[in-house]
Each structure stands twice: as C-alpha cells, then as structure tokens.
XYZ file of N, CA, C and O in Angstrom:
840
model
N 126.675 115.860 119.630
C 126.612 117.371 120.121
C 127.080 118.207 118.497
O 126.553 118.858 119.201
N 126.569 117.285 117.791
C 126.463 118.006 116.470
C 125.102 118.572 116.005
O 124.632 119.762 116.101
N 124.102 117.866 116.598
C 122.675 117.868 116.320
C 122.635 118.813 117.572
O 121.598 119.586 117.277
N 123.214 119.129 118.738
C 122.879 119.603 119.756
C 122.727 121.399 119.559
O 123.004 122.551 118.772
N 124.581 121.468 118.674
C 124.688 122.780 118.430
C 123.293 123.366 117.026
O 123.513 124.052 117.345
N 123.570 122.583 116.250
C 122.390 122.713 115.237
C 121.046 123.932 115.998
O 120.146 123.803 115.512
N 120.736 122.471 117.185
C 119.240 123.126 117.609
C 119.316 124.596 118.286
O 119.125 124.833 118.607
N 120.480 124.704 118.760
C 121.316 126.153 119.688
C 121.182 127.083 118.322
O 120.406 128.137 118.236
N 121.469 126.911 117.428
C 121.453 128.129 116.210
C 120.250 127.812 115.516
O 120.022 129.304 115.149
N 119.607 126.414 116.167
C 117.617 126.796 114.844
C 117.034 127.832 116.278
O 116.421 128.702 115.561
N 117.178 128.092 117.522
C 116.692 128.333 118.595
C 116.851 129.679 118.220
O 115.894 130.584 118.422
N 118.581 129.901 118.306
C 118.878 131.553 118.128
C 118.287 131.897 116.506
O 117.408 133.361 116.821
N 117.982 131.216 115.904
C 117.739 131.885 114.618
C 116.070 131.937 114.452
O 115.162 133.175 114.463
N 115.045 131.645 115.417
C 113.538 131.197 115.707
C 113.579 132.801 117.052
O 112.690 132.923 116.020
N 114.371 132.686 117.595
C 114.156 133.328 118.043
C 115.073 135.393 118.445
O 114.604 136.053 119.142
N 115.544 135.116 117.047
C 115.913 136.546 117.164
C 115.103 137.586 116.161
O 114.426 137.342 115.063
N 114.809 138.530 116.119
C 114.291 139.441 116.455
C 114.481 141.325 116.102
O 114.316 141.572 117.615
N 115.028 142.194 115.897
C 115.369 143.264 116.232
C 114.600 143.995 116.405
O 113.100 143.766 115.944
N 114.633 144.822 117.988
C 113.443 145.279 118.719
C 112.945 145.998 118.040
O 111.711 146.319 118.073
N 113.532 147.089 116.752
C 112.290 148.101 115.970
C 111.353 146.997 115.355
O 110.617 147.568 114.670
N 111.609 145.342 115.322
C 110.935 144.980 114.025
C 109.280 144.665 115.070
O 108.340 144.336 114.471
N 109.185 144.598 116.229
C 108.458 144.599 117.600
C 106.906 145.184 117.014
O 105.616 145.236 117.525
N 107.448 146.619 116.164
C 106.857 147.475 116.051
C 106.099 147.862 114.700
O 107.309 147.662 114.465
N 105.414 147.332 114.154
C 105.426 148.017 112.853
C 105.885 148.855 111.950
O 106.322 148.193 111.187
N 105.632 150.093 112.771
C 105.882 151.336 112.473
C 107.953 151.637 112.398
O 108.473 152.317 111.540
N 108.529 150.357 113.461
C 109.215 150.561 113.301
C 110.280 149.923 112.452
O 111.546 150.020 112.411
N 110.048 148.942 111.825
C 110.348 147.494 111.057
C 110.314 148.163 109.535
O 109.497 149.133 109.125
N 111.759 147.717 108.711
C 111.950 148.588 107.920
C 112.000 147.410 106.733
O 111.389 146.082 106.884
N 112.037 147.498 105.646
C 112.218 146.788 104.182
C 113.074 145.649 104.540
O 113.043 144.449 104.447
N 114.250 145.907 105.465
C 115.450 145.007 105.148
C 115.528 144.213 106.532
O 115.257 143.454 106.222
N 114.952 144.655 107.643
C 114.828 144.265 108.058
C 114.004 143.045 107.983
O 113.534 141.627 109.059
N 112.694 143.248 107.203
C 111.817 141.905 107.311
C 112.347 141.213 105.786
O 112.107 139.647 106.985
N 113.728 141.256 105.137
C 114.013 139.921 105.266
C 114.231 139.837 105.375
O 115.092 138.423 105.051
N 115.970 140.528 105.796
C 116.780 140.103 106.904
C 115.514 138.747 108.283
O 116.428 137.762 108.076
N 114.910 138.642 109.020
C 114.426 138.579 109.660
C 113.914 136.999 108.806
O 114.014 135.320 109.209
N 113.236 137.045 107.508
C 112.960 135.948 106.791
C 113.620 134.992 106.374
O 113.399 133.873 106.013
N 115.076 135.179 106.368
C 116.164 134.731 105.578
C 116.275 134.082 107.416
O 116.690 133.199 106.772
N 116.349 135.157 107.772
C 117.002 133.472 109.618
C 115.330 132.835 110.138
O 115.966 131.499 110.529
N 114.095 132.773 109.384
C 113.216 131.980 109.376
C 113.703 131.134 108.704
O 113.731 129.302 108.696
N 113.896 130.902 107.658
C 113.966 130.160 105.787
C 115.487 129.406 106.866
O 115.579 127.432 106.960
N 116.733 129.891 107.438
C 117.729 129.236 107.691
C 117.008 128.302 108.642
O 117.921 126.956 109.193
N 116.881 128.773 109.619
C 115.979 127.309 111.228
C 115.390 126.471 110.546
O 115.191 125.495 111.086
N 114.569 126.898 109.716
C 114.130 125.636 109.295
C 114.632 124.926 108.765
O 114.457 123.182 109.243
N 115.534 124.838 107.990
C 116.520 124.131 107.065
C 116.654 123.244 108.268
O 117.724 122.289 108.233
N 118.028 123.857 109.478
C 118.549 123.345 110.639
C 117.577 122.492 111.151
O 118.400 121.549 111.361
N 116.638 122.727 111.305
C 115.256 122.156 112.503
C 115.305 120.413 111.087
O 114.817 119.863 111.916
N 114.552 120.681 110.179
C 115.014 119.556 109.411
C 116.476 118.421 109.288
O 115.822 118.027 109.377
N 117.558 118.827 109.102
C 118.691 119.188 109.012
C 118.754 117.874 110.212
O 119.043 116.363 110.638
N 117.966 118.418 111.382
C 118.318 117.705 112.492
C 117.473 116.438 112.740
O 118.335 115.295 113.685
N 116.226 116.125 112.302
C 115.634 115.593 111.822
C 115.552 114.668 111.548
O 116.242 113.537 111.989
N 116.680 114.780 110.515
C 116.993 113.504 109.252
C 118.443 112.894 110.347
O 118.524 111.777 109.836
N 119.585 114.157 110.955
C 120.331 113.054 111.363
C 119.676 112.161 112.332
O 120.149 111.398 113.116
N 118.351 112.078 113.475
C 118.270 111.706 114.707
C 117.279 110.872 113.929
O 117.508 109.031 114.488
N 116.680 110.816 112.844
C 116.283 109.630 112.447
C 117.627 108.506 111.793
O 117.192 107.437 112.197
N 118.848 109.113 111.309
C 119.467 108.145 110.782
C 119.951 108.117 112.329
O 119.942 106.127 112.130
N 119.933 108.517 113.251
C 120.838 107.609 114.309
C 119.556 106.920 115.327
O 120.574 106.038 115.490
N 118.737 107.018 115.084
C 118.096 106.413 116.048
C 118.154 104.772 115.176
O 117.710 103.604 115.754
N 118.049 104.546 113.127
C 118.330 103.772 112.828
C 119.177 102.646 113.080
O 119.274 101.885 112.536
N 120.833 103.651 113.401
C 121.903 102.918 113.632
C 121.328 102.216 114.923
O 122.723 101.399 114.900
N 121.253 102.720 115.630
C 120.779 101.833 116.845
C 120.189 100.549 117.018
O 120.600 100.028 117.742
N 118.850 100.679 116.073
C 118.506 98.948 115.541
C 119.094 98.270 115.055
O 120.201 98.055 114.325
N 118.752 97.035 116.362
C 119.646 95.750 115.310
C 119.018 94.856 114.443
O 117.757 94.458 114.473
N 119.301 94.813 113.052
C 119.064 94.395 111.831
C 118.738 92.588 112.084
O 120.303 92.867 111.355
N 117.840 92.119 111.686
C 118.491 90.803 111.092
C 117.527 89.422 110.377
O 116.809 90.016 110.591
N 118.344 88.648 109.153
C 117.732 87.998 108.934
C 117.182 86.668 109.773
O 118.193 86.522 110.574
N 115.855 86.508 110.105
C 116.315 84.415 110.548
C 115.094 83.730 110.583
O 113.676 84.261 109.402
N 114.627 82.423 110.590
C 113.699 81.582 110.269
C 112.519 82.134 111.552
O 113.213 80.951 112.444
N 112.090 82.135 111.392
C 110.050 82.090 111.957
C 109.395 80.646 112.127
O 108.822 80.456 111.029
N 109.241 79.753 113.404
C 109.316 78.759 112.803
C 106.964 78.972 112.953
O 106.744 79.506 112.710
N 106.672 77.280 112.484
C 105.387 77.374 112.585
C 104.810 77.434 113.879
O 105.634 77.441 114.631
N 103.642 78.794 113.938
C 102.373 78.531 114.492
C 101.617 77.760 115.205
O 101.091 77.856 113.724
N 100.605 77.477 116.260
C 99.814 77.446 115.805
C 98.571 77.773 116.996
O 98.949 78.252 118.312
N 98.380 79.456 116.506
C 96.914 80.040 116.762
C 95.845 80.086 116.759
O 95.447 79.819 116.727
N 95.217 80.544 118.568
C 93.597 80.822 117.956
C 93.798 82.215 117.163
O 94.335 82.828 118.574
N 93.463 82.504 116.363
C 93.118 83.505 116.607
C 91.467 84.071 115.713
O 90.169 83.871 115.598
N 91.860 85.899 115.500
C 90.291 85.935 114.569
C 90.597 87.003 113.381
O 92.131 87.410 113.500
N 89.927 87.121 112.214
C 90.732 87.081 111.446
C 89.232 88.602 110.642
O 87.893 88.152 111.389
N 90.134 89.522 109.935
C 89.129 90.292 109.457
C 89.582 91.560 108.128
O 91.093 92.047 108.518
N 88.632 91.333 107.059
C 88.969 92.571 106.535
C 89.379 94.076 106.726
O 88.651 94.210 107.218
N 90.405 94.808 106.408
C 90.806 95.868 107.095
C 91.269 97.105 105.929
O 91.794 96.476 104.813
N 90.958 97.805 105.890
C 90.985 99.231 105.040
C 92.406 99.551 105.407
O 93.513 100.056 104.618
N 93.029 99.510 106.526
C 94.080 100.104 107.184
C 94.821 100.123 108.402
O 93.484 99.273 108.867
N 95.640 100.773 109.164
C 96.070 99.928 110.362
C 95.031 101.077 111.390
O 95.776 100.705 112.490
N 95.019 102.033 110.849
C 93.896 102.627 111.929
C 92.795 101.854 112.321
O 92.315 102.200 113.712
N 91.742 100.220 111.988
C 91.211 99.871 112.365
C 91.947 99.069 113.044
O 91.128 98.648 114.358
N 92.866 99.233 113.485
C 93.831 98.017 114.390
C 93.972 97.791 115.615
O 92.951 97.005 116.577
N 93.340 99.030 116.458
C 93.861 98.968 118.102
C 92.585 99.209 118.429
O 92.401 97.709 119.640
N 91.447 99.366 118.006
C 90.068 99.475 118.208
C 89.641 97.990 118.613
O 88.679 97.359 119.262
N 89.839 97.069 116.954
C 89.625 95.402 116.888
C 90.028 94.900 118.365
O 89.457 93.671 118.399
N 91.637 95.491 117.557
C 92.632 94.297 118.341
C 92.051 94.168 120.314
O 92.010 93.760 121.123
N 92.390 95.775 121.104
C 91.600 95.815 122.338
C 90.182 94.711 122.770
O 90.309 94.908 123.888
N 89.684 94.794 121.375
C 87.910 94.121 122.061
C 88.082 92.614 121.801
O 87.585 92.433 123.130
N 88.605 92.095 120.781
C 88.475 90.812 120.244
C 90.107 90.339 121.573
O 89.520 89.518 121.631
N 90.917 91.092 121.279
C 92.216 89.845 121.607
C 91.680 89.070 123.323
O 92.615 88.314 123.944
N 91.309 90.041 123.822
C 91.052 89.699 125.284
C 90.300 88.452 125.385
O 90.620 87.337 126.552
N 89.658 88.588 124.383
C 88.632 86.767 124.536
C 88.478 85.852 124.050
O 88.881 85.802 124.465
N 90.194 86.515 122.739
C 90.698 85.150 122.862
C 92.134 84.037 123.551
O 91.601 83.061 124.152
N 92.315 84.952 124.338
C 93.105 84.716 125.577
C 92.137 84.198 126.630
O 92.651 83.369 127.822
N 91.083 84.646 126.782
C 89.532 84.224 127.676
C 89.377 82.535 127.422
O 89.149 81.722 128.329
N 88.949 82.614 125.634
C 88.785 81.072 125.189
C 89.867 80.083 125.082
O 89.896 79.234 126.283
N 91.546 80.625 125.030
C 92.290 79.525 125.413
C 92.390 78.965 126.628
O 92.437 77.829 127.198
N 92.600 80.206 128.018
C 92.189 79.809 129.345
C 90.364 78.613 129.717
O 91.147 78.205 130.087
N 89.747 78.831 129.028
C 88.892 77.966 129.175
C 88.605 77.009 128.817
O 87.945 75.741 128.945
N 89.842 76.534 126.851
C 89.663 75.294 127.102
C 90.676 74.649 127.853
O 90.999 73.021 127.231
N 91.485 74.936 128.289
C 92.024 74.233 128.993
C 93.543 74.198 128.300
O 94.629 73.369 129.194
N 93.628 75.331 127.531
C 95.389 75.730 126.794
C 95.810 76.350 127.719
O 96.070 77.324 128.178
N 97.094 76.914 127.030
C 98.806 77.811 127.715
C 98.829 78.061 126.598
O 99.420 77.324 125.604
N 99.046 79.295 127.011
C 99.541 80.309 126.036
C 101.046 79.635 125.187
O 102.195 79.621 126.200
N 101.463 79.685 123.988
C 102.789 79.175 124.277
C 103.582 80.124 123.660
O 104.796 79.766 123.213
N 103.491 81.783 124.185
C 104.790 82.244 123.286
C 103.359 83.706 123.238
O 102.456 83.815 123.743
N 104.526 85.310 122.889
C 103.820 86.426 122.516
C 102.917 86.564 121.490
O 102.860 85.686 120.737
N 101.930 87.049 122.131
C 100.545 87.428 121.143
C 101.676 87.365 119.240
O 101.911 88.252 119.643
N 100.552 87.495 118.200
C 101.417 87.351 117.006
C 100.228 88.541 116.319
O 98.753 88.083 116.130
N 100.544 89.810 115.643
C 99.592 89.995 114.346
C 99.945 90.339 113.151
O 102.024 90.333 112.767
N 99.313 89.126 111.620
C 99.704 89.020 110.611
C 99.090 90.166 109.796
O 97.370 90.161 109.992
N 99.845 91.141 109.292
C 99.359 91.675 108.454
C 99.164 90.982 106.298
O 100.496 90.467 106.438
N 98.260 90.733 105.655
C 98.574 90.575 104.662
C 97.618 91.534 103.323
O 96.532 91.465 103.560
N 98.450 92.297 102.751
C 98.121 93.547 101.774
C 97.656 92.744 100.354
O 98.485 91.502 99.681
N 96.105 92.896 100.326
C 95.506 92.945 99.322
C 95.609 93.242 97.684
O 95.956 94.167 97.993
N 95.233 92.676 96.812
C 96.150 93.685 94.992
C 94.451 94.196 95.709
O 93.437 93.944 96.130
N 94.272 95.506 95.037
C 92.704 96.859 95.180
C 92.944 97.579 95.653
O 92.301 97.981 95.969
N 93.914 97.541 97.268
C 93.684 98.366 98.513
C 93.393 97.456 99.946
O 92.931 96.234 99.317
N 93.483 97.510 101.126
C 93.657 96.547 101.763
C 93.906 95.586 102.435
O 95.136 95.539 101.752
N 94.113 95.153 103.774
C 94.728 93.752 104.190
C 94.114 93.283 104.536
O 92.266 93.317 105.640
N 94.635 91.745 105.087
C 94.322 90.821 105.501
C 94.548 90.924 107.040
O 96.047 90.751 107.105
N 93.416 90.829 108.118
C 94.499 90.865 109.245
C 94.130 90.263 110.200
O 92.897 89.219 110.296
N 95.409 88.830 110.877
C 95.165 87.964 111.516
C 95.462 88.042 112.823
O 97.204 88.698 112.727
N 94.944 88.530 113.467
C 95.241 88.356 115.219
C 95.321 86.768 116.282
O 94.352 86.182 116.210
N 96.577 86.735 117.091
C 96.095 85.535 117.477
C 96.707 85.237 118.797
O 97.903 85.698 119.133
N 97.196 84.362 119.977
C 97.580 83.969 120.326
C 98.425 82.518 120.246
O 97.340 81.215 119.559
N 99.332 82.420 120.320
C 99.976 80.623 119.825
C 99.505 79.714 121.124
O 99.668 79.833 122.739
N 99.503 79.029 120.735
C 98.833 77.103 121.459
C 99.858 76.773 121.181
O 100.226 75.765 120.581
N 99.857 75.592 121.957
C 101.199 74.172 121.465
C 100.430 73.068 121.212
O 100.763 72.807 120.473
N 98.945 73.228 121.037
C 98.011 72.765 119.628
C 96.449 73.223 119.720
O 95.918 73.556 120.617
N 95.843 72.753 118.668
C 94.976 72.742 118.581
C 94.008 71.679 118.976
O 93.658 70.572 118.343
N 93.261 72.320 119.619
C 92.581 71.334 121.337
C 91.357 71.965 121.326
O 90.654 72.902 121.895
N 90.141 71.070 120.964
C 88.490 71.646 121.780
C 87.854 72.733 120.447
O 88.596 73.160 119.565
N 87.084 73.246 120.729
C 85.914 74.111 119.939
C 86.182 75.465 120.697
O 86.039 76.120 121.502
N 87.285 76.565 119.044
C 86.984 77.446 119.505
C 85.880 78.905 118.923
O 86.234 79.985 119.339
N 84.890 77.881 119.080
C 83.882 78.700 118.906
C 83.851 79.835 117.688
O 84.311 79.650 116.528
N 83.972 80.976 118.061
C 83.307 82.351 117.306
C 85.565 82.562 116.862
O 85.650 83.385 115.477
N 86.191 81.278 117.150
C 87.944 81.658 116.706
C 88.518 80.816 116.368
O 87.423 79.905 116.538
N 88.891 80.491 115.686
C 89.965 79.813 114.599
C 91.142 79.414 114.694
O 91.908 80.095 115.278
N 91.250 78.361 114.918
C 92.331 77.354 115.144
C 93.517 77.317 113.700
O 92.497 77.138 112.956
N 94.652 77.899 114.420
C 95.287 78.066 112.224
C 97.255 77.620 112.493
O 97.755 78.474 114.158
N 97.065 77.181 111.267
C 98.807 76.651 111.532
C 99.344 77.746 110.417
O 99.151 78.016 109.742
N 100.408 78.733 111.196
C 101.094 79.892 110.183
C 102.398 78.838 109.257
O 102.978 77.453 109.980
N 103.383 79.317 108.235
C 103.484 78.687 107.612
C 105.129 78.821 108.496
O 105.466 80.298 109.048
N 106.196 78.403 108.238
C 107.666 78.857 108.862
C 108.147 79.714 107.449
O 108.006 79.038 106.622
N 108.473 80.284 108.071
C 108.989 81.644 106.866
C 110.359 82.666 107.656
O 110.860 82.127 108.241
N 111.378 83.059 106.216
C 112.050 84.070 106.313
C 112.180 84.862 106.688
O 110.601 85.274 106.161
N 112.070 85.317 107.681
C 112.222 87.302 107.989
C 113.481 87.951 108.155
O 114.496 87.151 108.333
N 112.794 89.309 107.896
C 113.828 90.255 108.458
C 113.347 91.220 109.518
O 111.942 91.553 109.064
N 113.857 91.558 110.510
C 113.103 91.537 111.699
C 114.419 92.664 112.483
O 114.648 93.159 111.733
N 113.474 92.943 113.144
C 114.057 94.442 113.918
C 113.258 94.461 115.042
O 112.112 94.001 115.025
N 113.615 95.216 116.621
C 112.720 95.204 117.378
C 112.070 96.549 117.993
O 113.257 97.428 117.515
N 111.237 97.209 118.122
C 110.206 98.389 117.805
C 110.371 98.491 119.534
O 109.785 97.451 120.016
N 111.702 98.989 120.633
C 111.257 99.709 121.159
C 110.112 100.772 121.869
O 110.812 101.859 121.638
N 108.862 100.970 122.779
C 108.247 102.131 122.416
C 106.633 101.898 122.331
O 106.618 101.143 121.765
N 106.071 103.092 121.985
C 104.291 103.108 121.729
C 103.566 102.563 120.238
O 104.830 102.728 119.587
N 103.032 102.277 120.546
C 102.632 102.321 119.170
C 101.987 103.232 118.331
O 102.637 102.990 117.221
N 101.565 104.959 118.587
C 101.810 105.851 118.031
C 103.269 105.599 116.881
O 103.450 106.875 115.980
N 104.516 105.324 118.145
C 105.748 105.476 117.248
C 106.268 104.489 116.211
O 107.551 104.339 115.836
N 105.720 103.244 116.577
C 105.392 102.100 115.801
C 106.283 102.196 114.841
O 107.253 101.848 113.777
N 105.551 103.298 113.485
C 106.189 103.578 112.712
C 106.776 103.961 111.837
O 107.490 103.512 110.672
N 108.007 104.708 113.029
C 109.278 104.991 112.391
C 110.018 102.950 112.217
O 111.606 103.491 111.596
N 109.752 103.367 113.488
C 110.720 101.492 112.724
C 110.402 100.886 111.966
O 111.326 100.391 111.953
N 108.988 100.806 111.173
C 109.118 100.223 110.147
C 109.449 100.415 108.831
O 109.666 99.645 108.335
N 108.977 101.513 108.911
C 110.277 102.822 108.001
C 111.769 102.947 108.488
O 112.201 102.139 106.719
N 112.267 102.608 108.827
C 113.348 102.069 109.393
C 113.321 100.485 109.260
O 114.909 100.574 108.003
N 112.575 99.907 109.150
C 113.227 98.078 108.687
C 113.307 97.963 106.935
O 114.281 97.703 106.466
N 111.990 98.807 106.052
C 112.072 99.272 105.491
C 112.906 99.290 104.356
O 113.530 98.431 103.448
N 113.034 100.394 105.237
C 114.821 100.785 104.507
C 116.276 100.180 104.281
O 116.647 99.693 103.550
N 116.361 99.325 105.251
C 117.361 98.654 105.137
C 117.181 97.321 104.683
O 118.509 96.922 104.344
N 116.303 97.110 105.269
C 115.573 96.275 103.650
C 115.887 96.227 102.373
O 116.599 95.593 101.347
N 115.197 97.636 101.822
C 115.951 97.480 101.077
C 117.722 97.761 100.327
O 118.264 97.974 99.252
N 118.296 98.130 101.438
C 119.589 98.455 101.376
C 120.096 96.922 100.877
O 121.893 97.436 100.554
N 119.677 96.183 101.371
C 120.476 95.285 101.424
C 120.029 93.962 100.649
O 120.164 93.026 100.246
N 118.860 94.725 99.570
C 118.615 94.047 98.693
C 117.602 93.172 98.617
O 117.509 92.016 97.948
N 116.593 93.060 100.174
C 116.242 91.438 100.432
C 115.227 92.126 99.462
O 113.989 92.983 99.318
N 113.702 90.812 99.024
C 112.778 90.857 98.342
C 111.388 90.664 99.616
O 111.794 89.095 100.212
N 110.979 91.335 99.575
C 109.626 91.170 100.243
C 108.961 90.627 99.958
O 108.064 90.719 99.130
N 107.304 89.085 100.265
C 106.058 88.984 100.225
C 105.282 90.276 100.538
O 105.572 91.211 101.441
N 104.289 89.736 100.041
C 102.956 91.382 100.873
C 102.907 90.957 102.611
O 101.466 91.573 103.061
N 103.782 90.183 103.064
C 102.873 89.747 104.509
C 104.471 90.368 105.182
O 105.097 90.334 105.110
N 103.125 90.590 106.784
C 104.186 91.369 107.919
C 103.902 90.787 108.630
O 102.451 90.662 109.394
N 104.705 90.805 109.951
C 104.286 90.101 111.433
C 104.445 91.378 112.249
O 105.422 92.281 112.650
N 104.090 91.352 113.321
C 104.712 92.240 114.552
C 104.109 90.692 115.819
O 102.733 90.461 116.228
N 105.079 91.362 116.780
C 105.621 89.864 117.893
C 105.171 90.767 119.194
O 106.476 91.142 119.005
N 104.504 90.523 119.713
C 104.402 91.576 121.035
C 105.780 90.864 121.976
O 104.604 90.619 122.896
N 107.151 90.589 122.624
C 108.023 90.031 122.954
C 107.110 90.899 124.713
O 107.045 90.345 125.608
N 106.719 92.336 124.691
C 106.423 92.939 126.097
C 105.954 93.818 125.701
O 105.880 94.669 125.369
N 104.688 93.640 126.295
C 103.255 94.812 126.390
C 102.752 94.947 128.307
O 102.816 94.675 128.417
N 102.900 96.310 127.511
C 102.461 97.031 128.943
C 101.788 98.396 128.838
O 99.848 98.108 129.091
N 101.287 98.554 127.971
C 100.316 99.728 127.377
C 100.229 100.290 126.464
O 101.727 100.553 125.513
N 99.016 100.824 125.764
C 99.248 101.483 123.784
C 100.302 102.378 124.013
O 101.343 102.475 122.506
N 100.666 102.989 125.035
C 101.345 104.469 125.261
C 102.621 104.424 125.558
O 103.278 104.801 125.880
N 102.644 103.094 125.490
C 104.182 103.042 126.816
C 105.560 103.054 125.985
O 105.527 102.309 125.177
N 105.796 103.612 126.653
C 107.601 103.502 126.500
C 108.514 101.985 126.622
O 109.469 101.870 125.763
N 107.557 101.106 126.899
C 108.318 100.283 127.320
C 108.006 98.892 126.728
O 108.373 98.002 127.159
N 106.967 99.181 126.107
C 106.743 98.298 124.593
C 107.404 97.562 124.522
O 108.608 98.698 124.053
N 107.574 96.199 123.827
C 108.848 96.046 122.915
C 107.804 94.415 121.984
O 107.640 93.490 122.006
N 108.456 95.687 120.580
C 107.452 94.597 119.691
C 108.383 94.226 118.425
O 109.043 94.695 118.286
N 108.319 93.201 118.722
C 109.382 92.754 117.025
C 108.987 92.423 115.920
O 107.605 92.216 115.507
N 109.274 93.105 114.732
C 108.513 93.921 113.634
C 108.967 92.768 112.652
O 110.045 92.293 112.243
N 107.793 91.997 112.014
C 108.860 90.643 110.491
C 108.827 91.690 109.940
O 107.259 91.729 108.909
N 109.759 91.351 108.719
C 109.097 91.495 107.007
C 108.983 90.572 106.674
O 110.710 89.614 106.935
N 108.322 89.416 106.193
C 108.745 88.073 105.412
C 109.309 88.307 103.977
O 108.665 88.725 103.177
N 110.034 87.214 104.221
C 110.795 87.739 102.907
C 110.853 86.554 101.708
O 110.021 85.257 101.609
N 110.642 86.651 100.538
C 110.617 86.132 99.702
C 111.523 84.279 99.271
O 112.632 84.914 99.421
C-alpha cells in the first residue's frame, strides 16, 4: 500500500510539466528549476520504492541452515571466469550427461546440481552433475565424483535464471546478518526446471558453511 502510494507520487512528479514549459520560449527560469526539483524528488521516491520491494522480497523468502548429504554425481568440470559462461556450457553438456546416465543403465537419484568454487586469483571451478545411486561403468568424457556432506545456509529461488542474482544477494545478506561464515563453495540444486526464462523454475541456493 505504501509502495503503491510512492509509485503514484513518482508518476505524478515525472509527468508534471507547466503548459508553457512545453515550448522553450514560454518557459521561465523558475519553471526550469521547479521541473528539475520534481525530477529529483521522483528519482528519490523511485529508489525508495525499489529498496522497499527488495526488502519485501527478502522477507518472503525462507532462509535456513541444513545438512546436505554426500552425493554421487556423473559430472563435468570446467574452470570459468564468471557466471556468464555457465548457460552456454550447461546447455550443451548437461543433456549429454543425462544421456550417458541412461546409457549406463543408471537412474537419476535427484535433481541436477551445480557446484561453484571460487579460486584464489579470480575465476572459479564449475562442476555440474546428475546424482546417481552408484558409480558404475565407464563415464567416458564425464567423471563420477562423490561430494562431501556439508552444512549450508539455503533458500529457494522461484523464478528465471536472469533474476537468480537477486536471490543470491538476499541469501548472502541474511548470512551476514546471522554472522555465518561461508567457504568458497556455493551450490545450486535444480528442484524444478521449466526453461531458462521461466518464472516457474525452483532452484535451491546453498552457501556452504565453515
């Protein structure tokens, strides 16, 4: 309700303009000063609305500590400079991992997992895999790895991949507020996947704790 009122005031401020200001010869110096003041007020109101909505989104998320069990993954690993490299690599390779799991006669034992480990000097080690019940057979170009059980701080991002950064920011802020110490490792567990831009995706975000 408060945010809606602020939006209304921002819209009114941005839409305000004296009739005579619409033609350069009719505008006075006072008109110009007043108009600039309205623009500044509208900008401040807009920033306040954004901050309020961000805080509201964060309070709607559930943050919790949990124990993540060890997993056996058929996986692929790659060193990447940043997150922008993930979509193309995952889109190309992850379907092949799933095909290999089926070809080996194995069954997926859970949703796909992405693991990021930040490296000293920049960049990160990126591992993505499909959980399986056992490491059996020749994975070929892919490797069987067993992750360690870890304690982590988590939340679920509901939405598209382009918006997932906001949820990561909220999780990081909540961890700082609770004075939790994280390692260099973070994970994404794809609980429900529709497509890259779908608002119906559900991804569990995990910050691994010390």
